[in-house]
PDB file of N, CA and C in Angstrom:
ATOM      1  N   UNK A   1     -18.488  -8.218 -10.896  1.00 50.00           N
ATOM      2  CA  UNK A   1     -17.772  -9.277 -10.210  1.00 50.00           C
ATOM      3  C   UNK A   1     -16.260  -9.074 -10.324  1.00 50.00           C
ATOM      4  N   UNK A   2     -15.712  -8.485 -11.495  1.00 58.00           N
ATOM      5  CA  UNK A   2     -14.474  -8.529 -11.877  1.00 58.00           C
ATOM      6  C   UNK A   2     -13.619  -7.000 -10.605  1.00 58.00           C
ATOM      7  N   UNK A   3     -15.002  -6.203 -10.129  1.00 57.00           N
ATOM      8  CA  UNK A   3     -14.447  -5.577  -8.784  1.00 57.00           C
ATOM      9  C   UNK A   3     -14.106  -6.014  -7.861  1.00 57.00           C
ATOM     10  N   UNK A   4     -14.817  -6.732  -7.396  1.00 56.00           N
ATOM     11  CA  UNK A   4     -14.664  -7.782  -6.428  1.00 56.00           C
ATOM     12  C   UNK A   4     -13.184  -8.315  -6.276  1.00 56.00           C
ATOM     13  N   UNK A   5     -12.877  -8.674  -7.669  1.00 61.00           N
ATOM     14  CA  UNK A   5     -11.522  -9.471  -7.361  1.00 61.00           C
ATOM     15  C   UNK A   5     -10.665  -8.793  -7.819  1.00 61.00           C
ATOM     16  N   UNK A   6     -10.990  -7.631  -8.205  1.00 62.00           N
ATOM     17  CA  UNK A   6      -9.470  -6.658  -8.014  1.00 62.00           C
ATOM     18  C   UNK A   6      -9.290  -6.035  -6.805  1.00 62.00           C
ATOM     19  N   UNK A   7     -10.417  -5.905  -5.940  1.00 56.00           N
ATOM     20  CA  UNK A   7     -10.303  -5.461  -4.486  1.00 56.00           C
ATOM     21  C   UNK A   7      -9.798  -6.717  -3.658  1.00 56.00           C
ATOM     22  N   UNK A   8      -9.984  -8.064  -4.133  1.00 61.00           N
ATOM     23  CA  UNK A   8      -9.065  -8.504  -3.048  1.00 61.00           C
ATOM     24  C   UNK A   8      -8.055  -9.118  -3.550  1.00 61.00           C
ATOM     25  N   UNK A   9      -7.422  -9.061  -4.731  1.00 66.00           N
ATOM     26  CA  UNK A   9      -6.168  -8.984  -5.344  1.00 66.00           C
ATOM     27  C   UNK A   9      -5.482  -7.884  -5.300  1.00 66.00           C
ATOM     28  N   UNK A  10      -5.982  -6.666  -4.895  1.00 62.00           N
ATOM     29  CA  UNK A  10      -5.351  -5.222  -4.427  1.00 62.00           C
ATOM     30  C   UNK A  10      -4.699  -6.043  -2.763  1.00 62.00           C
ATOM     31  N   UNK A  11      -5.925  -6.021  -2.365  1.00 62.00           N
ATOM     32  CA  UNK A  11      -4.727  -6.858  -0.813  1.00 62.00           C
ATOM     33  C   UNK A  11      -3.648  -7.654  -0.729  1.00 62.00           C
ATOM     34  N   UNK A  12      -3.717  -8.783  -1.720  1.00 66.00           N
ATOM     35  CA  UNK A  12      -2.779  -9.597  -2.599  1.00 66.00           C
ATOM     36  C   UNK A  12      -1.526  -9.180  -2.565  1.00 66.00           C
ATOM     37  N   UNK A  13      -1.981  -7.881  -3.115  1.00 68.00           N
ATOM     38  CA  UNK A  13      -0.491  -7.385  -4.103  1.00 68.00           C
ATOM     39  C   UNK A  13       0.001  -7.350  -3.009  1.00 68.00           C
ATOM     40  N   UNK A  14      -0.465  -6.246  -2.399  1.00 64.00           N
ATOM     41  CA  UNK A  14       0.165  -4.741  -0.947  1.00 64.00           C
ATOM     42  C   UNK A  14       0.738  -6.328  -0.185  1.00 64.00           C
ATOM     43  N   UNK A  15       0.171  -7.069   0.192  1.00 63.00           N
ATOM     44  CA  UNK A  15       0.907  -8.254   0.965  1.00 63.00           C
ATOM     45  C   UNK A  15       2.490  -8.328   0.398  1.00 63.00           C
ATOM     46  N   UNK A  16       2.268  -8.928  -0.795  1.00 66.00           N
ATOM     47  CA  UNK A  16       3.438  -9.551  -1.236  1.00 66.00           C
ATOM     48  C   UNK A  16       4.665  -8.345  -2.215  1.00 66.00           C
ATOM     49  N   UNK A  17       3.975  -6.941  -2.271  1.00 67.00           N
ATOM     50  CA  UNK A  17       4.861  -5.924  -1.672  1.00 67.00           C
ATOM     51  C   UNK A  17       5.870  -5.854  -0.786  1.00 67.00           C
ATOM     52  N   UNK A  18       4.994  -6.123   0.557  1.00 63.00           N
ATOM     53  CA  UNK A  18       5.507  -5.693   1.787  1.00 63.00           C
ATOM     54  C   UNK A  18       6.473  -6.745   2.232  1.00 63.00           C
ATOM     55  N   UNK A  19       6.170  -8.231   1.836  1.00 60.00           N
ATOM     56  CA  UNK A  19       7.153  -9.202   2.003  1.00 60.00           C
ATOM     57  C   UNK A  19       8.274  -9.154   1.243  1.00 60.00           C
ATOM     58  N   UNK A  20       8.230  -8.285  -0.175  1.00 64.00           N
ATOM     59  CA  UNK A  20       9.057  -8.757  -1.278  1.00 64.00           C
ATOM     60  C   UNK A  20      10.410  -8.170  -0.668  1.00 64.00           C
ATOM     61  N   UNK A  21      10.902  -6.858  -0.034  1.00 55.00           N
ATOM     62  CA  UNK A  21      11.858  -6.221   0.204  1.00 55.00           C
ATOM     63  C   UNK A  21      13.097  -8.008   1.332  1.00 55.00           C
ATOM     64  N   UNK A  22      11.827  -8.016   1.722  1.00 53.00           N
ATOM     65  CA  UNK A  22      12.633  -9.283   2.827  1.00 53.00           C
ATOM     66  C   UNK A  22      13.569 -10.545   2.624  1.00 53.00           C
ATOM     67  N   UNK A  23      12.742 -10.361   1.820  1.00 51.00           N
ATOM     68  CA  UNK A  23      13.320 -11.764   1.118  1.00 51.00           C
ATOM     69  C   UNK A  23      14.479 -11.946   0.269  1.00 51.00           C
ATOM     70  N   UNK A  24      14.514 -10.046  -1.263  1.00 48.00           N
ATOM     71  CA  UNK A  24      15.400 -10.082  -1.674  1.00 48.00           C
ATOM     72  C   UNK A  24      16.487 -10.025  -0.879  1.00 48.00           C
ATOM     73  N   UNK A  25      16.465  -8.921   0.541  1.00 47.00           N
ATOM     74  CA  UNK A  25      17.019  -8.418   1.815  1.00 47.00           C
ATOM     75  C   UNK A  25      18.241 -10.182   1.475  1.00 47.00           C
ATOM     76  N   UNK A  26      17.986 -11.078   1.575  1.00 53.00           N
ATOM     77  CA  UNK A  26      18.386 -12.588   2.126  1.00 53.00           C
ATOM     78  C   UNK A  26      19.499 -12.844   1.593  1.00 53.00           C
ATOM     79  N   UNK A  27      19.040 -12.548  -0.354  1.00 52.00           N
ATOM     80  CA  UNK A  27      19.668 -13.371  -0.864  1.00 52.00           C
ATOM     81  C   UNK A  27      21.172 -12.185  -1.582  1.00 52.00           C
ATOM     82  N   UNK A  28      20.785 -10.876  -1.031  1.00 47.00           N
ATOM     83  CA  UNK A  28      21.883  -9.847  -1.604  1.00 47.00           C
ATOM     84  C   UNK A  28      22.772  -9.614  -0.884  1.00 47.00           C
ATOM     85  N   UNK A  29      24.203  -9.542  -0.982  1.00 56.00           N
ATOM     86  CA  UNK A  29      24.669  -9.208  -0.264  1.00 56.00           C
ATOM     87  C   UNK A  29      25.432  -8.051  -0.070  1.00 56.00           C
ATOM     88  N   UNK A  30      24.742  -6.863  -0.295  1.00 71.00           N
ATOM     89  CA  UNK A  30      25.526  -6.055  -0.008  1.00 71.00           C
ATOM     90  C   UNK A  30      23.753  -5.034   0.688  1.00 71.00           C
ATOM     91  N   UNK A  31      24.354  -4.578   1.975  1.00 73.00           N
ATOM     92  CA  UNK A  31      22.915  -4.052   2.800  1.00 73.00           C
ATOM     93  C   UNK A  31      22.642  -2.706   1.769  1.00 73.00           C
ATOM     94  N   UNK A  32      23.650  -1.863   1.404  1.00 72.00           N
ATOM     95  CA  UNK A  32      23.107  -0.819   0.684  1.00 72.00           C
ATOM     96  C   UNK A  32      21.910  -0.961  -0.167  1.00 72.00           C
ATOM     97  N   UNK A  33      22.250  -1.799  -1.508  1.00 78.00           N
ATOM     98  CA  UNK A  33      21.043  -2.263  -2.156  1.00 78.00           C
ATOM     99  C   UNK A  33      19.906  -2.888  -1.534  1.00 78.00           C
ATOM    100  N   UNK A  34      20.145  -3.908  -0.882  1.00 81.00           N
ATOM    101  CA  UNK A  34      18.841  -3.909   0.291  1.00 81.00           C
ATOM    102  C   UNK A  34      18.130  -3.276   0.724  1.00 81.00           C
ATOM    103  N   UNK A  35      18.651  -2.189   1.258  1.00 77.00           N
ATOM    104  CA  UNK A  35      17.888  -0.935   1.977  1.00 77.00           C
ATOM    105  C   UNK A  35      17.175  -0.276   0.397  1.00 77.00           C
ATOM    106  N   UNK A  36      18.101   0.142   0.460  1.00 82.00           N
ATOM    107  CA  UNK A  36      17.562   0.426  -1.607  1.00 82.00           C
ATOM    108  C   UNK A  36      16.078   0.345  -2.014  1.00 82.00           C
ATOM    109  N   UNK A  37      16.642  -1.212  -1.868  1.00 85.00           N
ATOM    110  CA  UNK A  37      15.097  -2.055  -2.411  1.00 85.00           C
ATOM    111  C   UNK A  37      14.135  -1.781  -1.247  1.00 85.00           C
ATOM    112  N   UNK A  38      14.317  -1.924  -0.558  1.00 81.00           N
ATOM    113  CA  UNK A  38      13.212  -1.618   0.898  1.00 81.00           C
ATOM    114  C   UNK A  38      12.537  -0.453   0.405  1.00 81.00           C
ATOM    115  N   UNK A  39      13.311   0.687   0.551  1.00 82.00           N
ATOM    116  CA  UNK A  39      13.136   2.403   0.149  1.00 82.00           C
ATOM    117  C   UNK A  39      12.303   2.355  -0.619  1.00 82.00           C
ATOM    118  N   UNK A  40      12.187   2.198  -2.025  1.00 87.00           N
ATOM    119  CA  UNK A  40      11.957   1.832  -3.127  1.00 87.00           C
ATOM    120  C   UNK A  40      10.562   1.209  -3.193  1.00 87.00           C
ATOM    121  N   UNK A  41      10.161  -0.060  -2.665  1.00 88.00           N
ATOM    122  CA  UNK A  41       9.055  -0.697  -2.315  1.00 88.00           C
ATOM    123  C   UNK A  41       8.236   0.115  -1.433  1.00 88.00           C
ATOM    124  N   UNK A  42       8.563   0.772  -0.786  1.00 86.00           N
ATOM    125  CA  UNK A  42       7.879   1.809   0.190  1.00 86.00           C
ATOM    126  C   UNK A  42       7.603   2.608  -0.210  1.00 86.00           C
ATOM    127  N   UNK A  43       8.135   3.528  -1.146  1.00 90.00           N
ATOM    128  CA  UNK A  43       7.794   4.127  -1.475  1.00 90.00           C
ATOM    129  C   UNK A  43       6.650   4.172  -2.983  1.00 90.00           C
ATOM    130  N   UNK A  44       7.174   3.576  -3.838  1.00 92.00           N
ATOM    131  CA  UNK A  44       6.023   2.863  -4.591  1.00 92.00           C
ATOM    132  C   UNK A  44       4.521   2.497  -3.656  1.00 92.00           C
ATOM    133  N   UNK A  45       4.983   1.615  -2.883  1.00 91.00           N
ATOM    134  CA  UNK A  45       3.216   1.451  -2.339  1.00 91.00           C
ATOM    135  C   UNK A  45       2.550   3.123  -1.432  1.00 91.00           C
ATOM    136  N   UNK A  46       3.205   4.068  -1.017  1.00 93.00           N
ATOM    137  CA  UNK A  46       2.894   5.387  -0.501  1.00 93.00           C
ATOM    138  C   UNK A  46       2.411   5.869  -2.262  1.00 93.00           C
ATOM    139  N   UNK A  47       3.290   5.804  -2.853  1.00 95.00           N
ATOM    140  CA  UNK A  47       2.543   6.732  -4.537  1.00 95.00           C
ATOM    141  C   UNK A  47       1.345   5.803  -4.792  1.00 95.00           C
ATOM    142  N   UNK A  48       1.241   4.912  -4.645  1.00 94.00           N
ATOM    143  CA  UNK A  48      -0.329   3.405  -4.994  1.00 94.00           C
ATOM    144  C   UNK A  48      -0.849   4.147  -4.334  1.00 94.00           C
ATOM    145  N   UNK A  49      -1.039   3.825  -3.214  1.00 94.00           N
ATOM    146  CA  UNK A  49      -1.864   4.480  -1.973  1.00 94.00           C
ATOM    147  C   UNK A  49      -2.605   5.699  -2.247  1.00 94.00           C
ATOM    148  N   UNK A  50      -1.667   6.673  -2.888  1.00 96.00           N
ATOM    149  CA  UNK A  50      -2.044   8.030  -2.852  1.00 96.00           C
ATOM    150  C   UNK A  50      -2.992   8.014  -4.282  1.00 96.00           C
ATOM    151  N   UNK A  51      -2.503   7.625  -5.063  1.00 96.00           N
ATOM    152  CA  UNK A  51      -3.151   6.977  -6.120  1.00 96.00           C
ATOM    153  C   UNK A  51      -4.689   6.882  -6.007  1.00 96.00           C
ATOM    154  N   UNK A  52      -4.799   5.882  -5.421  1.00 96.00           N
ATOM    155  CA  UNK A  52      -6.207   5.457  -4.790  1.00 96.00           C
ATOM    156  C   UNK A  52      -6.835   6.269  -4.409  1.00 96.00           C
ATOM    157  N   UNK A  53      -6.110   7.346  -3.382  1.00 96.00           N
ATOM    158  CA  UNK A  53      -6.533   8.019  -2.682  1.00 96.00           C
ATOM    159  C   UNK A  53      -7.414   9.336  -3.253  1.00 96.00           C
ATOM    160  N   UNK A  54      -6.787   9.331  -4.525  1.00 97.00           N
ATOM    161  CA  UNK A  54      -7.307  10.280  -5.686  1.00 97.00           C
ATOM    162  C   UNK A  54      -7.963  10.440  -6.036  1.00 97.00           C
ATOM    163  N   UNK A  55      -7.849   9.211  -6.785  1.00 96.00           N
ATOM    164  CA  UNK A  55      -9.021   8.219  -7.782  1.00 96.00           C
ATOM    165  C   UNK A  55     -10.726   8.160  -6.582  1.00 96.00           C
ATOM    166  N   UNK A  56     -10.048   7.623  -6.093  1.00 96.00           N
ATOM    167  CA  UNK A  56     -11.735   7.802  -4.545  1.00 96.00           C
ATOM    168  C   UNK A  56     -11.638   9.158  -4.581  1.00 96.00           C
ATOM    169  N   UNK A  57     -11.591  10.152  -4.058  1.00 96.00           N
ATOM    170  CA  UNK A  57     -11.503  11.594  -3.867  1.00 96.00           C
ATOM    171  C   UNK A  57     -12.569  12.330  -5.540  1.00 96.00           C
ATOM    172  N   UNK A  58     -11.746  11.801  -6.446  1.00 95.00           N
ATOM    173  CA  UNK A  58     -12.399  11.946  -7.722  1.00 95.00           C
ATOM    174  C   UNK A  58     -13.878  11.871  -7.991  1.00 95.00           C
ATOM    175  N   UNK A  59     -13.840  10.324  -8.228  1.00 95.00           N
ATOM    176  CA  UNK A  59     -14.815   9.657  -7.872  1.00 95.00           C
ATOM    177  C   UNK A  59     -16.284  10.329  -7.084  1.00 95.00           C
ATOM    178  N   UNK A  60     -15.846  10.410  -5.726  1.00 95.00           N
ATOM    179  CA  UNK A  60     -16.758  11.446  -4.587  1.00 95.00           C
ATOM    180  C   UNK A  60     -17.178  12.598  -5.605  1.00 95.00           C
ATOM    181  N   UNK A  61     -16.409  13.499  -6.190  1.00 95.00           N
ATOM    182  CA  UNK A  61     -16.485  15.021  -6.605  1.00 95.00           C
ATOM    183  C   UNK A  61     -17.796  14.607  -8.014  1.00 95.00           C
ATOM    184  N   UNK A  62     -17.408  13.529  -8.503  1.00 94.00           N
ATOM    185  CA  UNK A  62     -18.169  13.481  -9.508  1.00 94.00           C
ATOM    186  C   UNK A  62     -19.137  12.844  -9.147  1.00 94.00           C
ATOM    187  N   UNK A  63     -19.531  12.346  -8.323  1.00 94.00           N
ATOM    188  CA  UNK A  63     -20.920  11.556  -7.771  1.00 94.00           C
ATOM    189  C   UNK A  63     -21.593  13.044  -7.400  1.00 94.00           C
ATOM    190  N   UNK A  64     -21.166  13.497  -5.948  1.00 93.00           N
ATOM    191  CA  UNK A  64     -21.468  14.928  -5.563  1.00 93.00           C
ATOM    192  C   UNK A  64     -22.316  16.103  -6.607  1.00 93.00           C
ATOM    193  N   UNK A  65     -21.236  15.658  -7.472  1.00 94.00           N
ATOM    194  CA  UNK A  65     -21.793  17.187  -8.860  1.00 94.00           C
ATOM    195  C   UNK A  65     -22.526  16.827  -9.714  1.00 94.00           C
ATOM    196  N   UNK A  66     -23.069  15.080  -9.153  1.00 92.00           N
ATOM    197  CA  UNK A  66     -24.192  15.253 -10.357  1.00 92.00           C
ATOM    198  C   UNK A  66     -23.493  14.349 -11.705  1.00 92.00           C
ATOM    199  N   UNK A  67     -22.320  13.788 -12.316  1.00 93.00           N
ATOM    200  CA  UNK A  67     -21.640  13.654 -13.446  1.00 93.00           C
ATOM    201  C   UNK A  67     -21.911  12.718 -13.359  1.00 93.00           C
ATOM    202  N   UNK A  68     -21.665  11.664 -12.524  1.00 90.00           N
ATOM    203  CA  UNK A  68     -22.008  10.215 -11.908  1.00 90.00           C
ATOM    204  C   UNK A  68     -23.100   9.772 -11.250  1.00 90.00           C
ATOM    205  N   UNK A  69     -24.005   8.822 -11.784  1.00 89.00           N
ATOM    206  CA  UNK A  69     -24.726   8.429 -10.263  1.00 89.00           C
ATOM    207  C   UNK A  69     -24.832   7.259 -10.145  1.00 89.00           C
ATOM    208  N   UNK A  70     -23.355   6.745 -10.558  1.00 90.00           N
ATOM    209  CA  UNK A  70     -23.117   4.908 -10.159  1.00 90.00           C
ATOM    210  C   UNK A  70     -22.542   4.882  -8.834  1.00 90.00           C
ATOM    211  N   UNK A  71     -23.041   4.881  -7.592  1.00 92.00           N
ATOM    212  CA  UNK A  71     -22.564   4.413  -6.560  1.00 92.00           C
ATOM    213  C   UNK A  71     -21.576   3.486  -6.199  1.00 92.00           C
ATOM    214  N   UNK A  72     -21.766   2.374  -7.166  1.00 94.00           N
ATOM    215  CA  UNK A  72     -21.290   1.101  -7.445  1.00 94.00           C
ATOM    216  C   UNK A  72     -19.859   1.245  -7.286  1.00 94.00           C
ATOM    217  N   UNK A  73     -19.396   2.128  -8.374  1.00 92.00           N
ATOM    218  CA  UNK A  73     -18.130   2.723  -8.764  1.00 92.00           C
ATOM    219  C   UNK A  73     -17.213   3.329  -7.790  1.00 92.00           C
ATOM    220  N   UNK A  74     -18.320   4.245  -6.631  1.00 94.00           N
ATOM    221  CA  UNK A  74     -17.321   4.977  -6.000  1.00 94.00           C
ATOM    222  C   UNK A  74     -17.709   4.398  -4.939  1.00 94.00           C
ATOM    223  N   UNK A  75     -18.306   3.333  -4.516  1.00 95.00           N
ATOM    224  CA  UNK A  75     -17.878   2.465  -2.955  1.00 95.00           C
ATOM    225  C   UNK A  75     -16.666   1.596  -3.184  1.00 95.00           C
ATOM    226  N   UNK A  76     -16.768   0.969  -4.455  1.00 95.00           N
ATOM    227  CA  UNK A  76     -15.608   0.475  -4.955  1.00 95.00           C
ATOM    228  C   UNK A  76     -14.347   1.259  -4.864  1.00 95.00           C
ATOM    229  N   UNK A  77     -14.166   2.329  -5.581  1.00 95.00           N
ATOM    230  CA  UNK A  77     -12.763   3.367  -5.585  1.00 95.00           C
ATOM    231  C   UNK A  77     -12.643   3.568  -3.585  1.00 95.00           C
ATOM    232  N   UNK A  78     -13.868   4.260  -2.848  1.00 96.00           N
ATOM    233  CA  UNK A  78     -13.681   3.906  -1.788  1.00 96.00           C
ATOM    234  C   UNK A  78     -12.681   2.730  -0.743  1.00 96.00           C
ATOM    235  N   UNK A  79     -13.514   1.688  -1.356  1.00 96.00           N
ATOM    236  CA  UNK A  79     -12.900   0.493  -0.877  1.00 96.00           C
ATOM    237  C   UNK A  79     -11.348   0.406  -1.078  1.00 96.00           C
ATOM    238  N   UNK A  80     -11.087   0.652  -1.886  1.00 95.00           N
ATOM    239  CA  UNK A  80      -9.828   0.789  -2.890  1.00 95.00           C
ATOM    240  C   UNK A  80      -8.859   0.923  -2.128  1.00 95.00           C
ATOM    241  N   UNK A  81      -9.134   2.334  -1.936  1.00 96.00           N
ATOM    242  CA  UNK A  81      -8.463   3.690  -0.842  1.00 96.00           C
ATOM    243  C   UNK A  81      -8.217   3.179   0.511  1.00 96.00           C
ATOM    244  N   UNK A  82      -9.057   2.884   1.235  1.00 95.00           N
ATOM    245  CA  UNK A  82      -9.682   2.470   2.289  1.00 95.00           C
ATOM    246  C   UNK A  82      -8.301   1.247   2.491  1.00 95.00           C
ATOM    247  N   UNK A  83      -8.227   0.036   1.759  1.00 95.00           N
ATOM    248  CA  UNK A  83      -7.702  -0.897   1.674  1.00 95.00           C
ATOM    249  C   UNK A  83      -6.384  -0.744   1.814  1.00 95.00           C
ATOM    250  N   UNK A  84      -5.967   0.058   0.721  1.00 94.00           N
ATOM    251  CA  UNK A  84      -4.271   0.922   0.502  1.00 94.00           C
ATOM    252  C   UNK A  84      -3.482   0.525   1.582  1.00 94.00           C
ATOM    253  N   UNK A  85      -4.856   2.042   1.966  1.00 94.00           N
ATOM    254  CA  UNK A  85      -4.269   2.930   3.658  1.00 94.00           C
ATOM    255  C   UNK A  85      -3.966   2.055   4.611  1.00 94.00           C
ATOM    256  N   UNK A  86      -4.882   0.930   4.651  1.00 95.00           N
ATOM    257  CA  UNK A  86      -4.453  -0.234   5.642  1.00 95.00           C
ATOM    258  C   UNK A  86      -3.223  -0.680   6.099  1.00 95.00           C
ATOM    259  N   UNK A  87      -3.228  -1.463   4.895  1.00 92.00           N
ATOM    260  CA  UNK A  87      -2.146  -1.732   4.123  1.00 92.00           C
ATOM    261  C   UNK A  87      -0.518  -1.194   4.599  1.00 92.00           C
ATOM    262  N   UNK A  88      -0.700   0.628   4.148  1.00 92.00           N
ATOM    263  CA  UNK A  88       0.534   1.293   4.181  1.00 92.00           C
ATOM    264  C   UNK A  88       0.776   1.233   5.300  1.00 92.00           C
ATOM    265  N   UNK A  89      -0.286   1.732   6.558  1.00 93.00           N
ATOM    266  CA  UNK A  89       0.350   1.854   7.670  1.00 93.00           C
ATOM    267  C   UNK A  89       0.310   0.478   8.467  1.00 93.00           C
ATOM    268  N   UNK A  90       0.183  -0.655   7.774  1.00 92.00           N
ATOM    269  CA  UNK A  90       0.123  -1.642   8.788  1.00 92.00           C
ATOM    270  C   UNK A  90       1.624  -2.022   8.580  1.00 92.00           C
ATOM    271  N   UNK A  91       1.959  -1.725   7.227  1.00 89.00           N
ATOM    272  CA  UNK A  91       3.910  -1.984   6.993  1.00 89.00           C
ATOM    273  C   UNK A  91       4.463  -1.066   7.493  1.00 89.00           C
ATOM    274  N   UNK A  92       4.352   0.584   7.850  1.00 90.00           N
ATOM    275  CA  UNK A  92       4.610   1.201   8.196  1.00 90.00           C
ATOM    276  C   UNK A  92       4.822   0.941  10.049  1.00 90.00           C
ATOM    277  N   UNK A  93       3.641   0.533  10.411  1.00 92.00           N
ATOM    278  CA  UNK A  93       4.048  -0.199  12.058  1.00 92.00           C
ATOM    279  C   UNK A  93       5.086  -0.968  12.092  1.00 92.00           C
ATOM    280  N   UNK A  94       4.783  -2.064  10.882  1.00 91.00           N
ATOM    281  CA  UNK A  94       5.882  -3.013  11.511  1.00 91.00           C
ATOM    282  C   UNK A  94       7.594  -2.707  11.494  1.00 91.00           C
ATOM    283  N   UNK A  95       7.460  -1.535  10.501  1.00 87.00           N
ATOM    284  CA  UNK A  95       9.063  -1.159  10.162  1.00 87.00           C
ATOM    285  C   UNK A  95       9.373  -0.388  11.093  1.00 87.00           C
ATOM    286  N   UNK A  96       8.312   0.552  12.080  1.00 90.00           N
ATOM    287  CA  UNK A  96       8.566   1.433  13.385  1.00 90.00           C
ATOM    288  C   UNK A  96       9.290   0.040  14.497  1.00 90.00           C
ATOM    289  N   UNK A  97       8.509  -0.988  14.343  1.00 92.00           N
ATOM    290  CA  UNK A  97       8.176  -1.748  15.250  1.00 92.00           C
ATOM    291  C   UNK A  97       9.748  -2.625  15.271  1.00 92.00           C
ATOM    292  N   UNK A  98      10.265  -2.702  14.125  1.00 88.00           N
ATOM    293  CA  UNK A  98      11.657  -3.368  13.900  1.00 88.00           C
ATOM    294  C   UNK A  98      12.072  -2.170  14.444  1.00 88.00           C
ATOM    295  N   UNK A  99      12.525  -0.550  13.770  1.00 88.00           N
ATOM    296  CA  UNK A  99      13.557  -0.251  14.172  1.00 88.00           C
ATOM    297  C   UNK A  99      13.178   0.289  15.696  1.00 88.00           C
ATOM    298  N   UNK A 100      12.329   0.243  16.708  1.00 92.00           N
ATOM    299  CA  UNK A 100      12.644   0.142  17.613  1.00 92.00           C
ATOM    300  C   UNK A 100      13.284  -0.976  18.510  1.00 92.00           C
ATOM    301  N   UNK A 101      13.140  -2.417  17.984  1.00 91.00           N
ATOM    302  CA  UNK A 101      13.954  -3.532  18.171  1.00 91.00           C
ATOM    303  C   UNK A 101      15.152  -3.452  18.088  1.00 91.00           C
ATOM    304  N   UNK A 102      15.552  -2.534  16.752  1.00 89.00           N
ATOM    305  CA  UNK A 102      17.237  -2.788  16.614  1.00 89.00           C
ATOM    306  C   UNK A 102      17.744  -1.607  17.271  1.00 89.00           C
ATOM    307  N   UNK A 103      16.978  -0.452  17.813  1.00 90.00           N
ATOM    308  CA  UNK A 103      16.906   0.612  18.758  1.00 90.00           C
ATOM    309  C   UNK A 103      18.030  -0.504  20.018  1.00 90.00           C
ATOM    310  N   UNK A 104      16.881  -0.974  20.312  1.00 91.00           N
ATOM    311  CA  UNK A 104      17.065  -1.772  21.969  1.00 91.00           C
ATOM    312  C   UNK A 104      18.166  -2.783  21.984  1.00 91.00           C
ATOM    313  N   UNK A 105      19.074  -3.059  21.180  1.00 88.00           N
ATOM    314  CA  UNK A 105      20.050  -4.366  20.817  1.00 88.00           C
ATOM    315  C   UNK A 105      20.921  -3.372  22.011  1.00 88.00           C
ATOM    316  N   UNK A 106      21.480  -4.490  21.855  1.00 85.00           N
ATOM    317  CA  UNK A 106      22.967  -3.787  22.749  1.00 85.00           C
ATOM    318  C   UNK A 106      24.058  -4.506  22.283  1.00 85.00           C
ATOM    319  N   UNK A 107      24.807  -3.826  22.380  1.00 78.00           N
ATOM    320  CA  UNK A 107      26.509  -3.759  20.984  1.00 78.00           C
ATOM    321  C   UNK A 107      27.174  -4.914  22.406  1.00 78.00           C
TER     322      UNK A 107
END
C-alpha cells in the first residue's frame, strides 16, 4: 500500500516542482536568479526522471535474469518511470509553449 502512495505523491512532487520556479520567479527581483532557479528545477526533475528511468531499466534486467520474480516491484519502478516522463515533458511543453508566446510579443 505504502507503493501506492509514493506513486501518487511522486505526481505530487513533479507538480509542485514545476510550479515552484513561478512563484519564487514573483517574489525575486532580480530575473537572473529567477531564471537560475527555473534552470535548476529543470534540471533536477530531468536527473529524477532519469533516475527512475534506471531504477525501472534495472529492475526489468533483474526480473529478465531470473534474480527477481516480484513483478510487484517492477510494475511499480515501471510506473515510476512512466510517471516522471510525463511529467518532464508535460513542463517541458509548457516552457516551449511560453517561449513561443514571448517569441510572438512585439516590442
Amino acid at each position: 500500500m505504502s507503493d501506492i502512495t509514493s506513486v501518487s505523491n511522486l505526481a505530487t512532487q513533479y507538480i509542485n516542482e514545476a510550479l515552484k520556479p513561478s512563484t519564487a520567479e514573483t517574489s525575486k527581483t532580480n530575473n537572473k536568479e529567477a531564471f537560475s532557479d527555473l534552470l535548476s528545477s529543470a534540471m533536477k526533475m530531468i536527473k529524477e526522471t532519469n533516475d527512475l528511468s534506471n531504477a525501472a531499466n534495472a529492475e526489468q534486467m533483474n526480473f529478465a535474469l531470473g534474480y527477481s520474480d516480484n513483478t510487484h516491484d517492477l510494475a511499480i519502478a515501471q510506473q515510476k518511470a512512466a510517471l516522471s516522463l510525463q511529467y518532464t515533458v508535460a513542463v517541458k511543453n509548457k516552457v516551449l509553449e511560453a517561449y513561443k508566446e514571448i517569441m510572438n510579443m512585439q516590442i
